[in-house]
């Protein structure tokens, strides 16, 4: 079957790889000159099924107000006359009940855990390298209240069978020896030994090369303008600035830019860009750098070792599609990494980046079939697109082939929004 994939972030590229491996004829359209140059470029590097949970949860509205008042705030809202933003925000608030949180988390964990297994199998099959580490992740608490507050999370982890360790201050140090010099800054942590880390950009680039070896054609520098369709045939072509492209099946994997392109087809996709930032610091003293990911719970900033670099990522900013690099956000990231890893590297030599998380209000991505028989979606992966990429690729390849995926698709398609 001929399949056209729109977008070559980590999601579109993973879908392309698994489809090609299953024997399909795949073309990928991408406006950038290479894969993973937008949101999949500079993320925090966590492959973390253990932390798969929606942002919308009980108590979050009150926490959000507190966060916005902090000096190094993890949440920034720039009020705009953007109906999509308000609609998305209200819908997110409606997802803050305990019942919805549990439903949404269950759906996310289902895909994230499957994805971790697919990533392991992919490594074993291909030997793909991407500065990967399998040393777990550590959520670090600066206050006793935060540490005591883990009781609820621990219940959820227990119920989902996710291995975990609750650690006191001394207990954190063997896993992250560089923290020994700043022990007074924290009281303990929650470690998830099953989590992994790695560079999403390197992974996507390497996977694109493997996909090419299986026959995938990447068309870079192509701007997608519209998805053409009619009532009888469904999608008939994709119009771009390089002409029209046709196929038997079409997969939309355009991250935050997906809703605008499917809206004329009558599909309302509540995916909104939630801006995040990262800095990448060259390591000057490996003993002063993290071993894996340390997630600073106070500032919601993740500090991750990626080869000879430290990636520091965080902040949720609602400000539409604006890609301006805010100096204030950089200050927050620099503050966290110099506070916890003062000797790891020099933040003056860091590069600064921003990306738009394609977020749904319930945290769960939108993958699989639509009402239009030859059109499928693979977007809305929000905070966890890197974690969920391999599993998404496998699921989409099964669906295109008409096979039942290994995981239940309940609650993962656009049907949950009536789309
Ligand atoms: C600060 C930050 C930290 C993060 N940390 C983590 C983490 O630790 N772990 C994790 O799992 N996830 C993390 N994420 C989330 C993760 O990065 C995203 O979920 C993921 O990259 C989304 O991938 P995607 O392929 O859907 O989107 P993208 O990477 O944005 O890909 C979409 C592609 O479509 C192309 N495109 C869009 N419009 C057009 C058009 N009109 N024509 C042609 N091409 C087009 C774009 O160029 C782009 O390449 C983080 C995100 C941010 C911002």
Coordinates of C-alpha atoms and ligand atoms in Angstrom, one line a residue:
X1 CA 0.0 0.0 0.0
X2 CA 1.2 3.6 -0.7
X3 CA 1.2 5.7 2.4
X4 CA 1.9 9.4 2.7
X5 CA 3.0 10.7 6.1
X6 CA 2.7 14.3 6.9
X7 CA 5.5 15.5 9.2
X8 CA 8.9 14.1 10.1
X9 CA 9.1 14.6 13.9
X10 CA 9.8 11.6 16.1
X11 CA 6.2 10.5 15.6
X12 CA 6.0 10.7 11.8
X13 CA 9.4 9.2 11.4
X14 CA 8.5 6.3 13.8
X15 CA 5.3 5.6 11.9
X16 CA 7.3 5.7 8.6
X17 CA 9.8 3.2 9.9
X18 CA 7.3 0.6 11.1
X19 CA 5.2 0.9 8.0
X20 CA 8.2 0.5 5.7
X21 CA 9.4 -2.5 7.7
X22 CA 5.9 -4.0 7.2
X23 CA 6.5 -3.7 3.4
X24 CA 4.5 -0.5 2.6
X25 CA 5.6 2.1 0.1
X26 CA 6.1 5.2 2.2
X27 CA 6.7 8.9 1.4
X28 CA 7.2 11.5 4.2
X29 CA 6.5 15.2 3.6
X30 CA 8.4 17.7 5.8
X31 CA 8.9 21.4 5.6
X32 CA 12.3 21.4 7.4
X33 CA 15.5 20.3 5.7
X34 CA 15.8 17.2 7.9
X35 CA 13.8 15.1 10.4
X36 CA 13.2 16.3 14.0
X37 CA 14.0 20.0 13.7
X38 CA 10.9 21.2 15.5
X39 CA 9.5 19.9 18.8
X40 CA 11.4 16.7 18.6
X41 CA 14.7 18.5 18.5
X42 CA 15.6 19.6 22.0
X43 CA 13.3 17.9 24.5
X44 CA 14.2 16.8 28.0
X45 CA 15.3 13.3 26.9
X46 CA 13.1 11.2 29.2
X47 CA 11.7 8.0 28.0
X48 CA 9.5 7.7 31.0
X49 CA 6.5 5.4 31.1
X50 CA 6.6 5.7 34.9
X51 CA 5.8 9.4 34.8
X52 CA 3.0 9.0 32.1
X53 CA 0.2 11.0 33.6
X54 CA -1.9 13.9 32.3
X55 CA -1.2 17.4 33.5
X56 CA -4.9 17.8 34.3
X57 CA -5.5 16.2 37.7
X58 CA -7.2 16.9 41.0
X59 CA -5.7 19.9 42.7
X60 CA -4.0 21.2 39.6
X61 CA -6.1 24.4 39.2
X62 CA -5.0 25.5 42.7
X63 CA -1.4 24.5 42.1
X64 CA -1.4 26.4 38.8
X65 CA -2.2 29.6 40.6
X66 CA 0.7 29.0 43.1
X67 CA 3.0 28.2 40.2
X68 CA 2.2 31.3 38.4
X69 CA 3.2 33.4 41.4
X70 CA 6.6 31.7 41.8
X71 CA 9.8 33.5 40.8
X72 CA 11.0 30.7 38.6
X73 CA 7.5 29.7 37.6
X74 CA 6.9 26.3 35.8
X75 CA 3.7 27.7 34.3
X76 CA 3.3 30.9 32.2
X77 CA 0.0 32.0 30.6
X78 CA 0.0 34.9 28.2
X79 CA -3.7 35.9 28.0
X80 CA -4.6 36.2 24.3
X81 CA -7.7 36.6 22.2
X82 CA -7.4 33.0 21.0
X83 CA -10.6 31.0 21.2
X84 CA -8.7 27.8 20.7
X85 CA -6.6 28.5 23.7
X86 CA -9.6 29.3 26.0
X87 CA -11.5 26.3 24.7
X88 CA -8.5 24.0 25.3
X89 CA -8.0 25.5 28.8
X90 CA -11.6 25.0 29.8
X91 CA -11.5 21.5 28.5
X92 CA -8.4 20.8 30.5
X93 CA -10.1 22.1 33.6
X94 CA -12.9 19.7 33.0
X95 CA -10.3 16.9 33.0
X96 CA -9.1 17.8 36.5
X97 CA -11.4 15.4 38.4
X98 CA -10.1 12.2 40.0
X99 CA -12.2 10.0 37.7
X100 CA -11.1 11.6 34.5
X101 CA -7.5 11.7 35.7
X102 CA -7.5 7.9 36.3
X103 CA -9.1 7.2 32.9
X104 CA -6.7 9.4 31.1
X105 CA -3.7 8.1 33.0
X106 CA -4.7 4.5 32.2
X107 CA -4.8 5.3 28.5
X108 CA -1.4 7.0 28.6
X109 CA 0.3 4.3 30.6
X110 CA -1.1 1.7 28.2
X111 CA 0.6 3.3 25.2
X112 CA 3.8 4.4 27.1
X113 CA 4.5 1.0 28.5
X114 CA 3.9 -0.7 25.1
X115 CA 6.2 1.9 23.6
X116 CA 9.0 1.1 26.0
X117 CA 8.8 -2.5 25.0
X118 CA 8.8 -1.6 21.3
X119 CA 11.9 0.7 21.8
X120 CA 13.7 -2.2 23.5
X121 CA 12.9 -4.5 20.6
X122 CA 13.9 -1.8 18.1
X123 CA 17.3 -1.5 19.8
X124 CA 17.8 -5.2 19.8
X125 CA 16.8 -5.4 16.1
X126 CA 18.7 -2.5 14.7
X127 CA 21.4 -1.5 17.2
X128 CA 20.2 2.1 17.0
X129 CA 22.2 4.5 19.1
X130 CA 21.1 7.9 20.5
X131 CA 23.1 8.7 23.7
X132 CA 20.7 6.2 25.4
X133 CA 21.0 5.3 29.1
X134 CA 19.0 2.8 31.1
X135 CA 19.6 4.1 34.6
X136 CA 16.1 5.1 35.6
X137 CA 14.9 8.6 36.6
X138 CA 14.9 10.4 39.9
X139 CA 12.2 12.9 41.0
X140 CA 13.9 15.2 43.5
X141 CA 12.1 16.8 46.4
X142 CA 13.3 20.0 48.0
X143 CA 10.7 19.9 50.9
X144 CA 9.4 17.3 53.3
X145 CA 5.9 18.1 52.2
X146 CA 6.8 17.1 48.6
X147 CA 8.4 13.9 49.9
X148 CA 5.3 13.0 52.1
X149 CA 3.1 13.9 49.1
X150 CA 4.5 10.9 47.1
X151 CA 2.2 8.5 49.0
X152 CA -0.6 9.0 46.4
X153 CA 1.8 8.6 43.5
X154 CA 3.2 5.5 45.1
X155 CA -0.3 4.0 45.3
X156 CA -0.7 4.6 41.6
X157 CA 2.7 3.1 40.8
X158 CA 1.9 0.0 42.9
X159 CA -1.5 -0.4 41.3
X160 CA 0.1 -0.2 37.8
X161 CA 3.0 -2.6 38.7
X162 CA 5.6 0.1 38.0
X163 CA 8.9 -0.5 40.0
X164 CA 9.8 2.4 42.3
X165 CA 12.0 3.4 45.2
X166 CA 11.3 6.1 47.7
X167 CA 14.7 7.5 48.8
X168 CA 15.8 9.8 51.6
X169 CA 18.6 12.3 51.0
X170 CA 21.4 9.8 51.5
X171 CA 19.6 7.2 49.4
X172 CA 19.6 9.5 46.3
X173 CA 23.4 9.9 46.2
X174 CA 24.5 6.5 45.0
X175 CA 22.3 6.9 41.9
X176 CA 23.3 10.6 41.3
X177 CA 26.8 10.9 43.0
X178 CA 27.2 14.6 41.9
X179 CA 24.3 15.5 44.3
X180 CA 26.6 14.6 47.2
X181 CA 28.0 18.2 47.1
X182 CA 24.5 19.9 47.4
X183 CA 22.8 17.5 49.9
X184 CA 21.3 20.5 51.8
X185 CA 19.2 21.4 48.8
X186 CA 16.9 18.4 48.9
X187 CA 15.3 16.0 51.3
X188 CA 14.8 12.9 49.2
X189 CA 13.4 11.5 45.9
X190 CA 11.3 9.0 44.1
X191 CA 13.2 6.8 41.7
X192 CA 11.8 4.9 38.8
X193 CA 14.4 2.4 37.8
X194 CA 12.5 1.2 34.7
X195 CA 12.7 4.6 33.0
X196 CA 15.3 5.4 30.3
X197 CA 16.8 8.5 28.7
X198 CA 18.2 9.5 25.3
X199 CA 18.5 12.1 22.7
X200 CA 15.2 12.3 20.7
X201 CA 16.8 14.2 17.8
X202 CA 19.6 11.7 17.4
X203 CA 17.1 8.8 17.6
X204 CA 14.9 10.3 15.0
X205 CA 17.7 11.1 12.6
X206 CA 19.1 7.5 13.0
X207 CA 15.6 6.0 12.6
X208 CA 15.0 8.1 9.4
X209 CA 18.2 6.5 7.9
X210 CA 17.0 3.0 8.8
X211 CA 13.6 3.9 7.3
X212 CA 15.4 5.1 4.1
X213 CA 17.2 1.7 4.0
X214 CA 13.7 0.1 4.0
X215 CA 12.7 2.3 1.0
X216 CA 11.0 5.3 2.7
X217 CA 11.3 8.5 0.6
X218 CA 11.7 11.7 2.6
X219 CA 10.7 14.9 0.8
X220 CA 12.2 17.7 2.8
X221 CA 11.6 21.5 2.3
X222 CA 8.0 20.8 1.3
X223 CA 5.3 23.0 2.8
X224 CA 1.9 21.3 3.2
X225 CA -0.8 23.7 2.3
X226 CA -4.1 21.6 2.4
X227 CA -5.5 18.2 2.5
X228 CA -7.9 17.9 -0.4
X229 CA -10.9 15.6 -0.1
X230 CA -14.4 14.9 -1.4
X231 CA -17.3 13.1 0.1
X232 CA -17.1 10.0 -2.0
X233 CA -13.4 9.3 -2.0
X234 CA -12.2 10.8 1.3
X235 CA -8.7 12.4 0.9
X236 CA -7.8 12.7 -2.7
X237 CA -4.4 14.5 -2.5
X238 CA -2.2 16.7 -0.3
X239 CA -1.5 20.1 -1.8
X240 CA 2.0 21.5 -1.2
X241 CA 4.3 24.2 -2.5
X242 CA 6.0 21.3 -4.4
X243 CA 2.8 20.1 -6.1
X244 CA 0.2 17.5 -5.3
X245 CA 1.0 14.1 -3.6
X246 CA -1.4 11.2 -3.6
X247 CA -1.5 7.8 -1.9
X248 CA -3.8 5.0 -0.7
X249 CA -3.5 6.2 3.0
X250 CA -2.6 9.5 4.6
X251 CA -1.2 9.9 8.1
X252 CA -1.2 13.3 9.8
X253 CA 1.7 13.7 12.2
X254 CA 2.2 17.4 12.1
X255 CA 2.4 17.9 15.9
X256 CA 0.8 21.2 17.0
X257 CA 0.1 22.2 13.4
X258 CA -2.2 19.2 12.8
X259 CA -5.6 20.8 13.8
X260 CA -5.5 23.6 11.2
X261 CA -5.0 21.1 8.4
X262 CA -7.7 18.7 9.4
X263 CA -10.3 21.3 10.3
X264 CA -11.5 21.9 6.7
X265 CA -12.3 18.1 6.7
X266 CA -14.7 18.5 9.6
X267 CA -12.3 17.1 12.2
X268 CA -12.0 19.2 15.3
X269 CA -8.8 18.2 17.0
X270 CA -8.2 19.9 20.4
X271 CA -4.5 19.9 20.2
X272 CA -2.9 23.2 21.4
X273 CA 0.8 24.3 21.4
X274 CA 2.2 24.3 25.0
X275 CA 5.6 26.0 24.7
X276 CA 8.6 24.6 26.5
X277 CA 12.2 25.5 26.7
X278 CA 15.6 23.8 27.1
X279 CA 19.2 24.6 27.4
X280 CA 22.0 22.2 26.4
X281 CA 25.2 22.5 28.4
X282 CA 28.5 20.9 27.3
X283 CA 29.9 18.9 30.2
X284 CA 33.2 20.1 31.6
X285 CA 33.4 17.7 34.6
X286 CA 31.7 14.4 34.1
X287 CA 31.8 13.7 37.9
X288 CA 29.8 16.9 38.4
X289 CA 27.1 16.0 35.9
X290 CA 23.9 13.9 36.3
X291 CA 24.0 10.2 35.5
X292 CA 20.5 10.1 34.2
X293 CA 17.4 12.4 34.6
X294 CA 16.9 14.4 37.8
X295 CA 13.5 15.9 37.8
X296 CA 13.4 18.9 40.1
X297 CA 9.8 18.8 41.5
X298 CA 9.8 22.4 42.7
X299 CA 10.5 24.0 39.4
X300 CA 9.3 21.0 37.2
X301 CA 12.6 21.1 35.4
X302 CA 14.3 17.9 34.1
X303 CA 18.1 17.7 34.1
X304 CA 19.3 14.9 31.8
X305 CA 22.7 13.5 30.8
X306 CA 22.9 13.1 27.1
X307 CA 26.4 11.8 26.2
X308 CA 28.8 14.7 26.8
X309 CA 26.0 17.2 27.3
X310 CA 23.4 18.1 30.0
X311 CA 19.9 18.8 28.7
X312 CA 17.8 21.0 31.0
X313 CA 14.1 21.2 30.0
X314 CA 10.9 22.5 31.3
X315 CA 8.2 25.3 31.5
X316 CA 4.7 25.2 30.2
X317 CA 3.8 28.4 28.5
X318 CA 0.5 29.1 26.8
X319 CA 1.2 31.8 24.2
X320 CA 0.1 30.3 20.9
X321 CA 2.6 29.5 18.1
X322 CA 5.1 32.2 19.1
X323 CA 8.6 30.8 19.1
X324 CA 10.4 33.7 20.8
X325 CA 13.2 32.7 23.1
X326 CA 12.3 34.2 26.5
X327 CA 15.4 35.2 28.6
X328 CA 13.3 34.7 31.8
X329 CA 12.8 31.0 31.0
X330 CA 16.5 30.5 30.4
X331 CA 17.2 32.0 33.8
X332 CA 15.0 29.3 35.4
X333 CA 16.7 26.5 33.6
X334 CA 20.2 27.9 34.4
X335 CA 19.1 28.3 38.1
X336 CA 18.1 24.7 38.4
X337 CA 21.2 23.2 36.8
X338 CA 23.7 25.4 38.6
X339 CA 21.9 24.8 41.9
X340 CA 22.0 21.0 41.6
X341 CA 25.0 20.4 39.4
X342 CA 27.3 23.4 39.9
X343 CA 30.4 21.7 38.6
X344 CA 28.9 19.8 35.6
X345 CA 29.2 22.5 32.9
X346 CA 29.2 26.2 32.2
X347 CA 25.8 27.5 31.4
X348 CA 27.3 30.5 29.5
X349 CA 28.3 28.0 26.8
X350 CA 24.8 26.5 26.6
X351 CA 22.5 26.6 23.6
X352 CA 18.9 27.7 24.2
X353 CA 15.9 26.2 22.4
X354 CA 12.1 26.3 22.5
X355 CA 9.5 23.9 21.1
X356 CA 5.7 23.5 21.1
X357 CA 4.3 20.4 22.8
X358 CA 1.2 19.2 20.8
X359 CA -1.1 18.9 23.8
X360 CA -4.5 17.5 24.2
X361 CA -6.6 18.6 27.2
X362 CA -6.7 15.1 28.5
X363 CA -3.0 14.4 28.0
X364 CA -3.6 11.4 25.8
X365 CA -2.5 11.5 22.2
X366 CA -4.9 11.1 19.2
X367 CA -3.8 8.1 17.1
X368 CA -5.6 5.9 14.6
X369 CA -8.6 6.1 12.4
X370 CA -10.9 9.0 11.6
X371 CA -14.4 9.2 10.0
X372 CA -12.6 9.5 6.7
X373 CA -11.6 6.0 5.8
X374 CA -8.2 6.8 4.1
X375 CA -7.1 9.4 6.7
X376 CA -5.4 8.6 10.0
X377 CA -4.1 10.8 12.8
X378 CA -0.9 10.5 14.9
X379 CA -0.6 13.6 17.0
X380 CA -1.3 15.2 20.3
X381 CA 1.5 13.4 22.2
X382 CA 2.1 16.5 24.4
X383 CA 4.7 16.1 27.1
X384 CA 5.5 12.4 26.2
X385 CA 6.0 12.2 22.5
X386 CA 9.5 10.8 22.8
X387 CA 8.3 8.2 25.4
X388 CA 5.4 7.1 23.2
X389 CA 7.0 7.3 19.7
X390 CA 8.0 3.7 19.1
X391 CA 4.7 2.3 20.3
X392 CA 2.8 4.8 18.2
X393 CA 4.7 3.7 15.1
X394 CA 4.0 0.0 15.8
X395 CA 0.3 0.6 16.4
X396 CA -0.1 2.8 13.3
X397 CA 1.6 0.1 11.1
X398 CA -0.8 -2.5 12.4
X399 CA -3.8 -0.3 11.8
X400 CA -2.8 0.5 8.3
X401 CA -2.3 -3.2 7.6
X402 CA -5.8 -3.9 9.0
X403 CA -4.3 -5.9 11.9
X404 CA -5.5 -5.4 15.5
X405 CA -2.7 -3.6 17.4
X406 CA -1.2 -5.3 20.5
X407 CA -2.9 -2.7 22.7
X408 CA -6.5 -1.8 23.1
X409 CA -7.3 1.4 21.1
X410 CA -10.1 2.4 23.6
X411 CA -9.8 6.1 24.2
X412 CA -6.9 6.7 21.9
X413 CA -8.6 7.8 18.7
X414 CA -10.3 11.1 17.8
X415 CA -13.7 9.4 18.4
X416 CA -13.4 10.4 22.1
X417 CA -13.9 14.0 21.0
X418 CA -16.7 13.1 18.6
X419 CA -14.4 13.6 15.7
Ligands
LIG1 C1 10.8 21.5 26.6 C2 10.2 20.1 26.2 C3 10.6 19.0 26.9 C4 10.1 17.8 26.5 N1 10.6 16.6 27.2 C5 10.1 15.4 26.9 C6 10.6 14.3 27.5 O1 11.5 14.3 28.3 N2 10.1 13.0 27.1 C7 9.1 12.9 26.2 O2 8.6 11.8 26.0 N3 8.6 14.0 25.6 C8 9.1 15.2 25.8 N4 8.6 16.4 25.2 C9 7.5 16.2 24.2 C10 8.0 15.7 22.9 O3 9.2 16.4 22.5 C11 6.9 15.9 21.8 O4 5.7 15.2 22.3 C12 7.3 15.3 20.5 O5 8.5 15.8 20.0 C13 6.2 15.6 19.4 O6 6.6 15.0 18.2 P1 5.8 15.2 16.9 O7 6.5 14.4 15.9 O8 4.4 14.9 17.2 O9 5.9 16.7 16.6 P2 7.1 17.5 15.9 O10 8.4 17.1 16.3 O11 6.8 19.0 16.0 O12 6.9 17.1 14.3 C14 6.0 17.6 13.5 C15 6.6 17.9 12.2 O13 5.7 18.4 11.2 C16 6.3 19.4 10.4 N5 5.3 20.3 9.9 C17 4.4 21.0 10.6 N6 3.6 21.7 9.8 C18 4.0 21.4 8.5 C19 3.6 21.8 7.2 N7 2.6 22.7 7.0 N8 4.2 21.4 6.1 C20 5.3 20.5 6.3 N9 5.7 20.1 7.5 C21 5.1 20.5 8.6 C22 7.3 20.1 11.4 O14 8.3 20.7 10.7 C23 7.7 18.9 12.3 O15 9.0 18.4 11.9 C24 9.1 17.6 25.5 C25 8.8 18.8 24.8 C26 9.3 20.0 25.1 C27 8.9 21.2 24.3

